[in-house]
Every structure is written in C-alpha cells, then in structure tokens.
Amino acid sequence: MLACSYSLNSVESNTVASIDHGRPTVTEISPQQACGSLSSYETAFSDIISYVQSHATNWSQLWGGIMLDEEPAYDSYTNYLDMNAYLGAKMSTIPGSPWWYNEIGPCGNGVCYSQSQYDALLNGCSGSNCYISWQASQVYNSNFASLANGAGNNYVVVTWWAGASYPWNSAAYAAGAIYGIPDNQSFGISNSWYWENEFQGQ
C-alpha cells in the first residue's frame, strides 16, 4: 500500500465492494518501511476505518477489520509495537465485528523474531498503550509453527501457503500443527465458520 503496489483508494474501494457483495471481509496490509512511514500507515488506518464506516452497507457485521503482515524484513520491531498500539486503540472504539489481526511472519532476510518479540507483537504495549490482536500466524514450516504455538493463544487463524515446502503446503497440515481452537466468527449470519488465511503470492 501507499508508495508500493496498491493505492490507499484501491484498498478502501475493494474493501467496501467486497462487503457490499455480502462477503465477510478482512482488509490485509503489509506495512513496510520502503512503502511508507509509521505515521503514514497510522493515517491510512484511520482513513480506512472512516471510509468503510461511511461507505459500506452492514459494515459492523461483515467487516472483520484490519490484518497486518508484520515481518522483520519489512520494518523495525519498535515501529511495529507503536503501530499495533495505535491500531489497537482505534479498533477498540468501533462497535460490532471489526477488530485487528496480526498475520505475523517471524523471519525475513536472515533475521527471526525471538519468542518474546513474537509474543509482544501479538499482545503487548508501547509505552502506556496496550493491545491484543487476533493471532493469524504464518505457518510455513516447523519453526514458524513452534513460534505460533509458543504464543499460547487459542482462536488462531492459520495463514498457510501453497508454495511452502511439503507437507506445509497443505492447509490441513498447517492448521493441524497449531494448538488451540480455530477462530470462528458468525458475522451476524446464521452460520459459523472456522477460518484459514491463504497467502496467494503476487
């Protein structure tokens, strides 16, 4: 988003179009220092929230909120802590289904988060501002699964990838490697689903 592949306007309009087609929708963003500053992402989060609320029909039931893909190759750990505190505070003021998810990618460019860093990105504090996310961890190999399980959370949305090495390229295998209960959300509809998140690549 921002200075990279997709404009803020396209993210907003596609989110609203999906919701208005009656689809439960989560808006995924991969915050990267190369694409925008911490403050520009925070402004974008605020803009997306306002745009969805003012343009989408039934957003309080069908919009799941914002998912962040946070990886050490993308931006600094401290920037992510500040970003999470900001987004957590914004989402806590919104009624209905919307919240925020962390699709944490624990390794990149030869650097991996420690377990304590991983845990703090999911549920932590920046200064006096604390936050709790829905965990949507990338589970592409045994190391990723170990860190995801080490966080000790129930209701995990598993992010899997068909391009991962066998057997991790299977949604069922990746999900089966994670402890706890799958996330489910009825989105105000008479059904309840268990959720997975498939990384499609570009």
mmCIF file with all atom_site columns, C-alpha atoms in Angstrom:
data_model
loop_
_atom_site.group_PDB
_atom_site.id
_atom_site.type_symbol
_atom_site.label_atom_id
_atom_site.label_alt_id
_atom_site.label_comp_id
_atom_site.label_asym_id
_atom_site.label_entity_id
_atom_site.label_seq_id
_atom_site.pdbx_PDB_ins_code
_atom_site.Cartn_x
_atom_site.Cartn_y
_atom_site.Cartn_z
_atom_site.occupancy
_atom_site.B_iso_or_equiv
_atom_site.pdbx_formal_charge
_atom_site.auth_seq_id
_atom_site.auth_comp_id
_atom_site.auth_asym_id
_atom_site.auth_atom_id
_atom_site.pdbx_PDB_model_num
ATOM 1   C CA . MET A 1 1   ? 0.000   0.000   0.000  1.00 0.00 ? 1   MET A CA 1
ATOM 2   C CA . LEU A 1 2   ? 0.956   3.707   -0.052 1.00 0.00 ? 2   LEU A CA 1
ATOM 3   C CA . ALA A 1 3   ? 4.129   4.109   -2.180 1.00 0.00 ? 3   ALA A CA 1
ATOM 4   C CA . CYS A 1 4   ? 4.108   0.432   -3.250 1.00 0.00 ? 4   CYS A CA 1
ATOM 5   C CA . SER A 1 5   ? 1.774   -1.797  -5.283 1.00 0.00 ? 5   SER A CA 1
ATOM 6   C CA . TYR A 1 6   ? -1.673  -0.608  -4.192 1.00 0.00 ? 6   TYR A CA 1
ATOM 7   C CA . SER A 1 7   ? -3.073  2.837   -3.516 1.00 0.00 ? 7   SER A CA 1
ATOM 8   C CA . LEU A 1 8   ? -4.978  3.631   -0.345 1.00 0.00 ? 8   LEU A CA 1
ATOM 9   C CA . ASN A 1 9   ? -8.038  4.380   -2.506 1.00 0.00 ? 9   ASN A CA 1
ATOM 10  C CA . SER A 1 10  ? -7.926  0.918   -4.093 1.00 0.00 ? 10  SER A CA 1
ATOM 11  C CA . VAL A 1 11  ? -7.677  -0.752  -0.682 1.00 0.00 ? 11  VAL A CA 1
ATOM 12  C CA . GLU A 1 12  ? -10.666 1.226   0.559  1.00 0.00 ? 12  GLU A CA 1
ATOM 13  C CA . SER A 1 13  ? -12.825 0.728   -2.533 1.00 0.00 ? 13  SER A CA 1
ATOM 14  C CA . ASN A 1 14  ? -12.109 -3.005  -2.776 1.00 0.00 ? 14  ASN A CA 1
ATOM 15  C CA . THR A 1 15  ? -12.888 -3.485  0.908  1.00 0.00 ? 15  THR A CA 1
ATOM 16  C CA . VAL A 1 16  ? -16.243 -1.748  0.520  1.00 0.00 ? 16  VAL A CA 1
ATOM 17  C CA . ALA A 1 17  ? -17.059 -3.613  -2.715 1.00 0.00 ? 17  ALA A CA 1
ATOM 18  C CA . SER A 1 18  ? -16.449 -6.963  -1.003 1.00 0.00 ? 18  SER A CA 1
ATOM 19  C CA . ILE A 1 19  ? -18.595 -6.036  1.998  1.00 0.00 ? 19  ILE A CA 1
ATOM 20  C CA . ASP A 1 20  ? -21.375 -4.730  -0.253 1.00 0.00 ? 20  ASP A CA 1
ATOM 21  C CA . HIS A 1 21  ? -21.405 -8.097  -2.051 1.00 0.00 ? 21  HIS A CA 1
ATOM 22  C CA . GLY A 1 22  ? -22.332 -9.624  1.320  1.00 0.00 ? 22  GLY A CA 1
ATOM 23  C CA . ARG A 1 23  ? -18.923 -11.208 1.929  1.00 0.00 ? 23  ARG A CA 1
ATOM 24  C CA . PRO A 1 24  ? -17.367 -11.277 5.396  1.00 0.00 ? 24  PRO A CA 1
ATOM 25  C CA . THR A 1 25  ? -14.188 -9.282  4.711  1.00 0.00 ? 25  THR A CA 1
ATOM 26  C CA . VAL A 1 26  ? -10.865 -8.540  6.384  1.00 0.00 ? 26  VAL A CA 1
ATOM 27  C CA . THR A 1 27  ? -8.548  -5.865  4.942  1.00 0.00 ? 27  THR A CA 1
ATOM 28  C CA . GLU A 1 28  ? -4.945  -7.105  4.833  1.00 0.00 ? 28  GLU A CA 1
ATOM 29  C CA . ILE A 1 29  ? -1.991  -4.707  4.807  1.00 0.00 ? 29  ILE A CA 1
ATOM 30  C CA . SER A 1 30  ? 1.753   -5.470  4.811  1.00 0.00 ? 30  SER A CA 1
ATOM 31  C CA . PRO A 1 31  ? 3.330   -2.396  6.450  1.00 0.00 ? 31  PRO A CA 1
ATOM 32  C CA . GLN A 1 32  ? 6.821   -1.838  5.051  1.00 0.00 ? 32  GLN A CA 1
ATOM 33  C CA . GLN A 1 33  ? 9.295   0.944   5.686  1.00 0.00 ? 33  GLN A CA 1
ATOM 34  C CA . ALA A 1 34  ? 10.025  1.085   1.945  1.00 0.00 ? 34  ALA A CA 1
ATOM 35  C CA . CYS A 1 35  ? 6.366   1.901   1.262  1.00 0.00 ? 35  CYS A CA 1
ATOM 36  C CA . GLY A 1 36  ? 5.603   4.460   3.966  1.00 0.00 ? 36  GLY A CA 1
ATOM 37  C CA . SER A 1 37  ? 6.488   5.853   7.361  1.00 0.00 ? 37  SER A CA 1
ATOM 38  C CA . LEU A 1 38  ? 4.927   4.813   10.655 1.00 0.00 ? 38  LEU A CA 1
ATOM 39  C CA . SER A 1 39  ? 2.827   7.982   10.697 1.00 0.00 ? 39  SER A CA 1
ATOM 40  C CA . SER A 1 40  ? 1.644   7.473   7.113  1.00 0.00 ? 40  SER A CA 1
ATOM 41  C CA . TYR A 1 41  ? 0.427   3.965   7.948  1.00 0.00 ? 41  TYR A CA 1
ATOM 42  C CA . GLU A 1 42  ? -1.340  5.207   11.059 1.00 0.00 ? 42  GLU A CA 1
ATOM 43  C CA . THR A 1 43  ? -3.071  7.887   8.990  1.00 0.00 ? 43  THR A CA 1
ATOM 44  C CA . ALA A 1 44  ? -4.031  5.235   6.426  1.00 0.00 ? 44  ALA A CA 1
ATOM 45  C CA . PHE A 1 45  ? -5.541  3.004   9.127  1.00 0.00 ? 45  PHE A CA 1
ATOM 46  C CA . SER A 1 46  ? -7.684  5.895   10.321 1.00 0.00 ? 46  SER A CA 1
ATOM 47  C CA . ASP A 1 47  ? -8.727  6.707   6.748  1.00 0.00 ? 47  ASP A CA 1
ATOM 48  C CA . ILE A 1 48  ? -9.678  3.080   6.007  1.00 0.00 ? 48  ILE A CA 1
ATOM 49  C CA . ILE A 1 49  ? -11.784 2.834   9.158  1.00 0.00 ? 49  ILE A CA 1
ATOM 50  C CA . SER A 1 50  ? -13.619 6.080   8.379  1.00 0.00 ? 50  SER A CA 1
ATOM 51  C CA . TYR A 1 51  ? -14.117 5.175   4.721  1.00 0.00 ? 51  TYR A CA 1
ATOM 52  C CA . VAL A 1 52  ? -15.542 1.716   5.456  1.00 0.00 ? 52  VAL A CA 1
ATOM 53  C CA . GLN A 1 53  ? -17.896 3.087   8.109  1.00 0.00 ? 53  GLN A CA 1
ATOM 54  C CA . SER A 1 54  ? -19.205 5.817   5.816  1.00 0.00 ? 54  SER A CA 1
ATOM 55  C CA . HIS A 1 55  ? -19.452 3.836   2.547  1.00 0.00 ? 55  HIS A CA 1
ATOM 56  C CA . ALA A 1 56  ? -20.117 0.140   3.269  1.00 0.00 ? 56  ALA A CA 1
ATOM 57  C CA . THR A 1 57  ? -23.534 -1.340  3.971  1.00 0.00 ? 57  THR A CA 1
ATOM 58  C CA . ASN A 1 58  ? -23.710 -3.546  7.060  1.00 0.00 ? 58  ASN A CA 1
ATOM 59  C CA . TRP A 1 59  ? -20.022 -2.960  7.822  1.00 0.00 ? 59  TRP A CA 1
ATOM 60  C CA . SER A 1 60  ? -20.474 -3.562  11.583 1.00 0.00 ? 60  SER A CA 1
ATOM 61  C CA . GLN A 1 61  ? -21.367 -7.193  10.887 1.00 0.00 ? 61  GLN A CA 1
ATOM 62  C CA . LEU A 1 62  ? -19.478 -8.042  7.702  1.00 0.00 ? 62  LEU A CA 1
ATOM 63  C CA . TRP A 1 63  ? -16.166 -6.199  8.169  1.00 0.00 ? 63  TRP A CA 1
ATOM 64  C CA . GLY A 1 64  ? -13.730 -8.220  10.259 1.00 0.00 ? 64  GLY A CA 1
ATOM 65  C CA . GLY A 1 65  ? -11.335 -5.269  10.443 1.00 0.00 ? 65  GLY A CA 1
ATOM 66  C CA . ILE A 1 66  ? -7.653  -4.951  9.510  1.00 0.00 ? 66  ILE A CA 1
ATOM 67  C CA . MET A 1 67  ? -4.979  -7.650  9.276  1.00 0.00 ? 67  MET A CA 1
ATOM 68  C CA . LEU A 1 68  ? -1.293  -6.675  9.447  1.00 0.00 ? 68  LEU A CA 1
ATOM 69  C CA . ASP A 1 69  ? 1.521   -8.774  7.998  1.00 0.00 ? 69  ASP A CA 1
ATOM 70  C CA . GLU A 1 70  ? 4.471   -7.834  10.225 1.00 0.00 ? 70  GLU A CA 1
ATOM 71  C CA . GLU A 1 71  ? 7.884   -9.258  9.327  1.00 0.00 ? 71  GLU A CA 1
ATOM 72  C CA . PRO A 1 72  ? 11.454  -8.350  10.389 1.00 0.00 ? 72  PRO A CA 1
ATOM 73  C CA . ALA A 1 73  ? 12.461  -7.743  6.758  1.00 0.00 ? 73  ALA A CA 1
ATOM 74  C CA . TYR A 1 74  ? 9.725   -5.133  6.337  1.00 0.00 ? 74  TYR A CA 1
ATOM 75  C CA . ASP A 1 75  ? 10.097  -2.674  9.203  1.00 0.00 ? 75  ASP A CA 1
ATOM 76  C CA . SER A 1 76  ? 11.587  -2.277  12.663 1.00 0.00 ? 76  SER A CA 1
ATOM 77  C CA . TYR A 1 77  ? 10.276  -4.146  15.666 1.00 0.00 ? 77  TYR A CA 1
ATOM 78  C CA . THR A 1 78  ? 9.778   -0.895  17.628 1.00 0.00 ? 78  THR A CA 1
ATOM 79  C CA . ASN A 1 79  ? 7.808   0.672   14.763 1.00 0.00 ? 79  ASN A CA 1
ATOM 80  C CA . TYR A 1 80  ? 5.510   -2.348  14.788 1.00 0.00 ? 80  TYR A CA 1
ATOM 81  C CA . LEU A 1 81  ? 4.939   -2.040  18.532 1.00 0.00 ? 81  LEU A CA 1
ATOM 82  C CA . ASP A 1 82  ? 3.919   1.603   18.079 1.00 0.00 ? 82  ASP A CA 1
ATOM 83  C CA . MET A 1 83  ? 1.768   0.729   15.044 1.00 0.00 ? 83  MET A CA 1
ATOM 84  C CA . ASN A 1 84  ? -0.019  -2.045  16.940 1.00 0.00 ? 84  ASN A CA 1
ATOM 85  C CA . ALA A 1 85  ? -0.742  0.204   19.891 1.00 0.00 ? 85  ALA A CA 1
ATOM 86  C CA . TYR A 1 86  ? -2.220  2.821   17.559 1.00 0.00 ? 86  TYR A CA 1
ATOM 87  C CA . LEU A 1 87  ? -4.337  0.342   15.601 1.00 0.00 ? 87  LEU A CA 1
ATOM 88  C CA . GLY A 1 88  ? -5.460  -1.484  18.736 1.00 0.00 ? 88  GLY A CA 1
ATOM 89  C CA . ALA A 1 89  ? -6.665  1.786   20.238 1.00 0.00 ? 89  ALA A CA 1
ATOM 90  C CA . LYS A 1 90  ? -8.516  2.741   17.028 1.00 0.00 ? 90  LYS A CA 1
ATOM 91  C CA . MET A 1 91  ? -10.252 -0.614  16.646 1.00 0.00 ? 91  MET A CA 1
ATOM 92  C CA . SER A 1 92  ? -11.316 -0.697  20.294 1.00 0.00 ? 92  SER A CA 1
ATOM 93  C CA . THR A 1 93  ? -13.647 2.262   19.630 1.00 0.00 ? 93  THR A CA 1
ATOM 94  C CA . ILE A 1 94  ? -15.549 0.523   16.803 1.00 0.00 ? 94  ILE A CA 1
ATOM 95  C CA . PRO A 1 95  ? -18.768 -1.399  17.529 1.00 0.00 ? 95  PRO A CA 1
ATOM 96  C CA . GLY A 1 96  ? -19.634 -4.755  16.024 1.00 0.00 ? 96  GLY A CA 1
ATOM 97  C CA . SER A 1 97  ? -17.340 -7.357  14.434 1.00 0.00 ? 97  SER A CA 1
ATOM 98  C CA . PRO A 1 98  ? -14.285 -5.293  13.369 1.00 0.00 ? 98  PRO A CA 1
ATOM 99  C CA . TRP A 1 99  ? -11.010 -5.919  15.200 1.00 0.00 ? 99  TRP A CA 1
ATOM 100 C CA . TRP A 1 100 ? -7.418  -6.349  14.054 1.00 0.00 ? 100 TRP A CA 1
ATOM 101 C CA . TYR A 1 101 ? -5.381  -9.440  13.211 1.00 0.00 ? 101 TYR A CA 1
ATOM 102 C CA . ASN A 1 102 ? -1.625  -9.994  13.154 1.00 0.00 ? 102 ASN A CA 1
ATOM 103 C CA . GLU A 1 103 ? -0.504  -12.259 10.309 1.00 0.00 ? 103 GLU A CA 1
ATOM 104 C CA . ILE A 1 104 ? 2.943   -12.308 11.815 1.00 0.00 ? 104 ILE A CA 1
ATOM 105 C CA . GLY A 1 105 ? 5.768   -13.581 9.611  1.00 0.00 ? 105 GLY A CA 1
ATOM 106 C CA . PRO A 1 106 ? 8.538   -14.389 12.086 1.00 0.00 ? 106 PRO A CA 1
ATOM 107 C CA . CYS A 1 107 ? 11.582  -14.459 9.766  1.00 0.00 ? 107 CYS A CA 1
ATOM 108 C CA . GLY A 1 108 ? 12.979  -12.469 6.864  1.00 0.00 ? 108 GLY A CA 1
ATOM 109 C CA . ASN A 1 109 ? 16.372  -11.517 5.397  1.00 0.00 ? 109 ASN A CA 1
ATOM 110 C CA . GLY A 1 110 ? 18.055  -13.999 7.721  1.00 0.00 ? 110 GLY A CA 1
ATOM 111 C CA . VAL A 1 111 ? 16.543  -12.404 10.851 1.00 0.00 ? 111 VAL A CA 1
ATOM 112 C CA . CYS A 1 112 ? 13.891  -14.003 13.055 1.00 0.00 ? 112 CYS A CA 1
ATOM 113 C CA . TYR A 1 113 ? 11.887  -12.628 15.944 1.00 0.00 ? 113 TYR A CA 1
ATOM 114 C CA . SER A 1 114 ? 12.577  -14.162 19.336 1.00 0.00 ? 114 SER A CA 1
ATOM 115 C CA . GLN A 1 115 ? 9.639   -15.784 21.087 1.00 0.00 ? 115 GLN A CA 1
ATOM 116 C CA . SER A 1 116 ? 9.318   -12.789 23.420 1.00 0.00 ? 116 SER A CA 1
ATOM 117 C CA . GLN A 1 117 ? 9.298   -10.360 20.467 1.00 0.00 ? 117 GLN A CA 1
ATOM 118 C CA . TYR A 1 118 ? 6.785   -12.523 18.626 1.00 0.00 ? 118 TYR A CA 1
ATOM 119 C CA . ASP A 1 119 ? 4.503   -12.615 21.650 1.00 0.00 ? 119 ASP A CA 1
ATOM 120 C CA . ALA A 1 120 ? 4.765   -8.855  22.198 1.00 0.00 ? 120 ALA A CA 1
ATOM 121 C CA . LEU A 1 121 ? 3.779   -8.114  18.597 1.00 0.00 ? 121 LEU A CA 1
ATOM 122 C CA . LEU A 1 122 ? 0.597   -10.129 19.072 1.00 0.00 ? 122 LEU A CA 1
ATOM 123 C CA . ASN A 1 123 ? -0.309  -8.839  22.534 1.00 0.00 ? 123 ASN A CA 1
ATOM 124 C CA . GLY A 1 124 ? 1.800   -6.135  24.124 1.00 0.00 ? 124 GLY A CA 1
ATOM 125 C CA . CYS A 1 125 ? 2.359   -2.497  24.940 1.00 0.00 ? 125 CYS A CA 1
ATOM 126 C CA . SER A 1 126 ? 4.048   0.550   23.518 1.00 0.00 ? 126 SER A CA 1
ATOM 127 C CA . GLY A 1 127 ? 4.502   2.991   26.365 1.00 0.00 ? 127 GLY A CA 1
ATOM 128 C CA . SER A 1 128 ? 1.229   3.112   28.277 1.00 0.00 ? 128 SER A CA 1
ATOM 129 C CA . ASN A 1 129 ? -0.815  1.907   25.278 1.00 0.00 ? 129 ASN A CA 1
ATOM 130 C CA . CYS A 1 130 ? -1.502  -1.830  25.293 1.00 0.00 ? 130 CYS A CA 1
ATOM 131 C CA . TYR A 1 131 ? -3.214  -4.005  22.695 1.00 0.00 ? 131 TYR A CA 1
ATOM 132 C CA . ILE A 1 132 ? -4.477  -7.512  21.926 1.00 0.00 ? 132 ILE A CA 1
ATOM 133 C CA . SER A 1 133 ? -4.713  -8.890  18.385 1.00 0.00 ? 133 SER A CA 1
ATOM 134 C CA . TRP A 1 134 ? -6.351  -11.905 16.818 1.00 0.00 ? 134 TRP A CA 1
ATOM 135 C CA . GLN A 1 135 ? -3.420  -14.191 16.012 1.00 0.00 ? 135 GLN A CA 1
ATOM 136 C CA . ALA A 1 136 ? -3.222  -15.083 12.287 1.00 0.00 ? 136 ALA A CA 1
ATOM 137 C CA . SER A 1 137 ? 0.295   -16.506 12.186 1.00 0.00 ? 137 SER A CA 1
ATOM 138 C CA . GLN A 1 138 ? 2.098   -17.649 9.072  1.00 0.00 ? 138 GLN A CA 1
ATOM 139 C CA . VAL A 1 139 ? 2.665   -21.408 9.428  1.00 0.00 ? 139 VAL A CA 1
ATOM 140 C CA . TYR A 1 140 ? 5.031   -22.295 6.570  1.00 0.00 ? 140 TYR A CA 1
ATOM 141 C CA . ASN A 1 141 ? 7.449   -24.639 8.384  1.00 0.00 ? 141 ASN A CA 1
ATOM 142 C CA . SER A 1 142 ? 8.147   -26.204 11.780 1.00 0.00 ? 142 SER A CA 1
ATOM 143 C CA . ASN A 1 143 ? 9.961   -23.103 13.073 1.00 0.00 ? 143 ASN A CA 1
ATOM 144 C CA . PHE A 1 144 ? 7.006   -20.870 12.236 1.00 0.00 ? 144 PHE A CA 1
ATOM 145 C CA . ALA A 1 145 ? 4.649   -23.383 13.881 1.00 0.00 ? 145 ALA A CA 1
ATOM 146 C CA . SER A 1 146 ? 6.810   -23.526 17.013 1.00 0.00 ? 146 SER A CA 1
ATOM 147 C CA . LEU A 1 147 ? 6.727   -19.742 17.439 1.00 0.00 ? 147 LEU A CA 1
ATOM 148 C CA . ALA A 1 148 ? 2.970   -19.646 16.780 1.00 0.00 ? 148 ALA A CA 1
ATOM 149 C CA . ASN A 1 149 ? 2.344   -22.318 19.399 1.00 0.00 ? 149 ASN A CA 1
ATOM 150 C CA . GLY A 1 150 ? 4.751   -20.667 21.809 1.00 0.00 ? 150 GLY A CA 1
ATOM 151 C CA . ALA A 1 151 ? 2.483   -17.625 21.978 1.00 0.00 ? 151 ALA A CA 1
ATOM 152 C CA . GLY A 1 152 ? -0.049  -19.818 23.803 1.00 0.00 ? 152 GLY A CA 1
ATOM 153 C CA . ASN A 1 153 ? -3.189  -18.331 22.280 1.00 0.00 ? 153 ASN A CA 1
ATOM 154 C CA . ASN A 1 154 ? -6.461  -20.053 21.444 1.00 0.00 ? 154 ASN A CA 1
ATOM 155 C CA . TYR A 1 155 ? -8.574  -18.953 18.472 1.00 0.00 ? 155 TYR A CA 1
ATOM 156 C CA . VAL A 1 156 ? -5.735  -18.840 15.948 1.00 0.00 ? 156 VAL A CA 1
ATOM 157 C CA . VAL A 1 157 ? -6.362  -18.106 12.274 1.00 0.00 ? 157 VAL A CA 1
ATOM 158 C CA . VAL A 1 158 ? -3.716  -20.131 10.422 1.00 0.00 ? 158 VAL A CA 1
ATOM 159 C CA . THR A 1 159 ? -2.052  -18.438 7.446  1.00 0.00 ? 159 THR A CA 1
ATOM 160 C CA . TRP A 1 160 ? -0.835  -21.103 5.027  1.00 0.00 ? 160 TRP A CA 1
ATOM 161 C CA . TRP A 1 161 ? 0.875   -21.032 1.632  1.00 0.00 ? 161 TRP A CA 1
ATOM 162 C CA . ALA A 1 162 ? 0.636   -23.477 -1.263 1.00 0.00 ? 162 ALA A CA 1
ATOM 163 C CA . GLY A 1 163 ? 4.230   -22.535 -2.144 1.00 0.00 ? 163 GLY A CA 1
ATOM 164 C CA . ALA A 1 164 ? 5.637   -23.782 1.159  1.00 0.00 ? 164 ALA A CA 1
ATOM 165 C CA . SER A 1 165 ? 7.664   -26.998 1.253  1.00 0.00 ? 165 SER A CA 1
ATOM 166 C CA . TYR A 1 166 ? 5.762   -30.271 1.602  1.00 0.00 ? 166 TYR A CA 1
ATOM 167 C CA . PRO A 1 167 ? 3.881   -31.048 3.837  1.00 0.00 ? 167 PRO A CA 1
ATOM 168 C CA . TRP A 1 168 ? 3.480   -27.429 4.977  1.00 0.00 ? 168 TRP A CA 1
ATOM 169 C CA . ASN A 1 169 ? 1.853   -26.522 1.627  1.00 0.00 ? 169 ASN A CA 1
ATOM 170 C CA . SER A 1 170 ? -1.396  -28.086 2.855  1.00 0.00 ? 170 SER A CA 1
ATOM 171 C CA . ALA A 1 171 ? -3.953  -26.000 4.764  1.00 0.00 ? 171 ALA A CA 1
ATOM 172 C CA . ALA A 1 172 ? -4.966  -29.062 6.782  1.00 0.00 ? 172 ALA A CA 1
ATOM 173 C CA . TYR A 1 173 ? -1.367  -29.897 7.732  1.00 0.00 ? 173 TYR A CA 1
ATOM 174 C CA . ALA A 1 174 ? -0.503  -26.325 8.713  1.00 0.00 ? 174 ALA A CA 1
ATOM 175 C CA . ALA A 1 175 ? -3.671  -25.958 10.776 1.00 0.00 ? 175 ALA A CA 1
ATOM 176 C CA . GLY A 1 176 ? -3.127  -29.347 12.398 1.00 0.00 ? 176 GLY A CA 1
ATOM 177 C CA . ALA A 1 177 ? 0.298   -28.240 13.627 1.00 0.00 ? 177 ALA A CA 1
ATOM 178 C CA . ILE A 1 178 ? -1.216  -25.419 15.697 1.00 0.00 ? 178 ILE A CA 1
ATOM 179 C CA . TYR A 1 179 ? -2.520  -25.963 19.206 1.00 0.00 ? 179 TYR A CA 1
ATOM 180 C CA . GLY A 1 180 ? -5.721  -24.411 20.488 1.00 0.00 ? 180 GLY A CA 1
ATOM 181 C CA . ILE A 1 181 ? -9.062  -23.665 18.909 1.00 0.00 ? 181 ILE A CA 1
ATOM 182 C CA . PRO A 1 182 ? -9.566  -22.265 15.386 1.00 0.00 ? 182 PRO A CA 1
ATOM 183 C CA . ASP A 1 183 ? -11.050 -18.790 15.234 1.00 0.00 ? 183 ASP A CA 1
ATOM 184 C CA . ASN A 1 184 ? -14.705 -18.650 14.295 1.00 0.00 ? 184 ASN A CA 1
ATOM 185 C CA . GLN A 1 185 ? -16.958 -15.704 13.625 1.00 0.00 ? 185 GLN A CA 1
ATOM 186 C CA . SER A 1 186 ? -20.570 -15.791 12.514 1.00 0.00 ? 186 SER A CA 1
ATOM 187 C CA . PHE A 1 187 ? -20.519 -12.189 11.221 1.00 0.00 ? 187 PHE A CA 1
ATOM 188 C CA . GLY A 1 188 ? -24.179 -11.840 12.173 1.00 0.00 ? 188 GLY A CA 1
ATOM 189 C CA . ILE A 1 189 ? -25.188 -14.605 9.789  1.00 0.00 ? 189 ILE A CA 1
ATOM 190 C CA . SER A 1 190 ? -26.849 -17.887 10.787 1.00 0.00 ? 190 SER A CA 1
ATOM 191 C CA . ASN A 1 191 ? -23.619 -19.808 10.093 1.00 0.00 ? 191 ASN A CA 1
ATOM 192 C CA . SER A 1 192 ? -20.349 -20.106 11.962 1.00 0.00 ? 192 SER A CA 1
ATOM 193 C CA . TRP A 1 193 ? -17.097 -20.819 10.152 1.00 0.00 ? 193 TRP A CA 1
ATOM 194 C CA . TYR A 1 194 ? -13.596 -21.879 11.082 1.00 0.00 ? 194 TYR A CA 1
ATOM 195 C CA . TRP A 1 195 ? -11.186 -19.529 9.378  1.00 0.00 ? 195 TRP A CA 1
ATOM 196 C CA . GLU A 1 196 ? -7.995  -20.009 7.430  1.00 0.00 ? 196 GLU A CA 1
ATOM 197 C CA . ASN A 1 197 ? -5.982  -17.383 5.572  1.00 0.00 ? 197 ASN A CA 1
ATOM 198 C CA . GLU A 1 198 ? -4.289  -18.431 2.332  1.00 0.00 ? 198 GLU A CA 1
ATOM 199 C CA . PHE A 1 199 ? -1.316  -16.395 1.123  1.00 0.00 ? 199 PHE A CA 1
ATOM 200 C CA . GLN A 1 200 ? -1.747  -16.164 -2.661 1.00 0.00 ? 200 GLN A CA 1
ATOM 201 C CA . GLY A 1 201 ? 1.526   -14.523 -3.659 1.00 0.00 ? 201 GLY A CA 1
ATOM 202 C CA . GLN A 1 202 ? 1.808   -11.973 -6.444 1.00 0.00 ? 202 GLN A CA 1
#
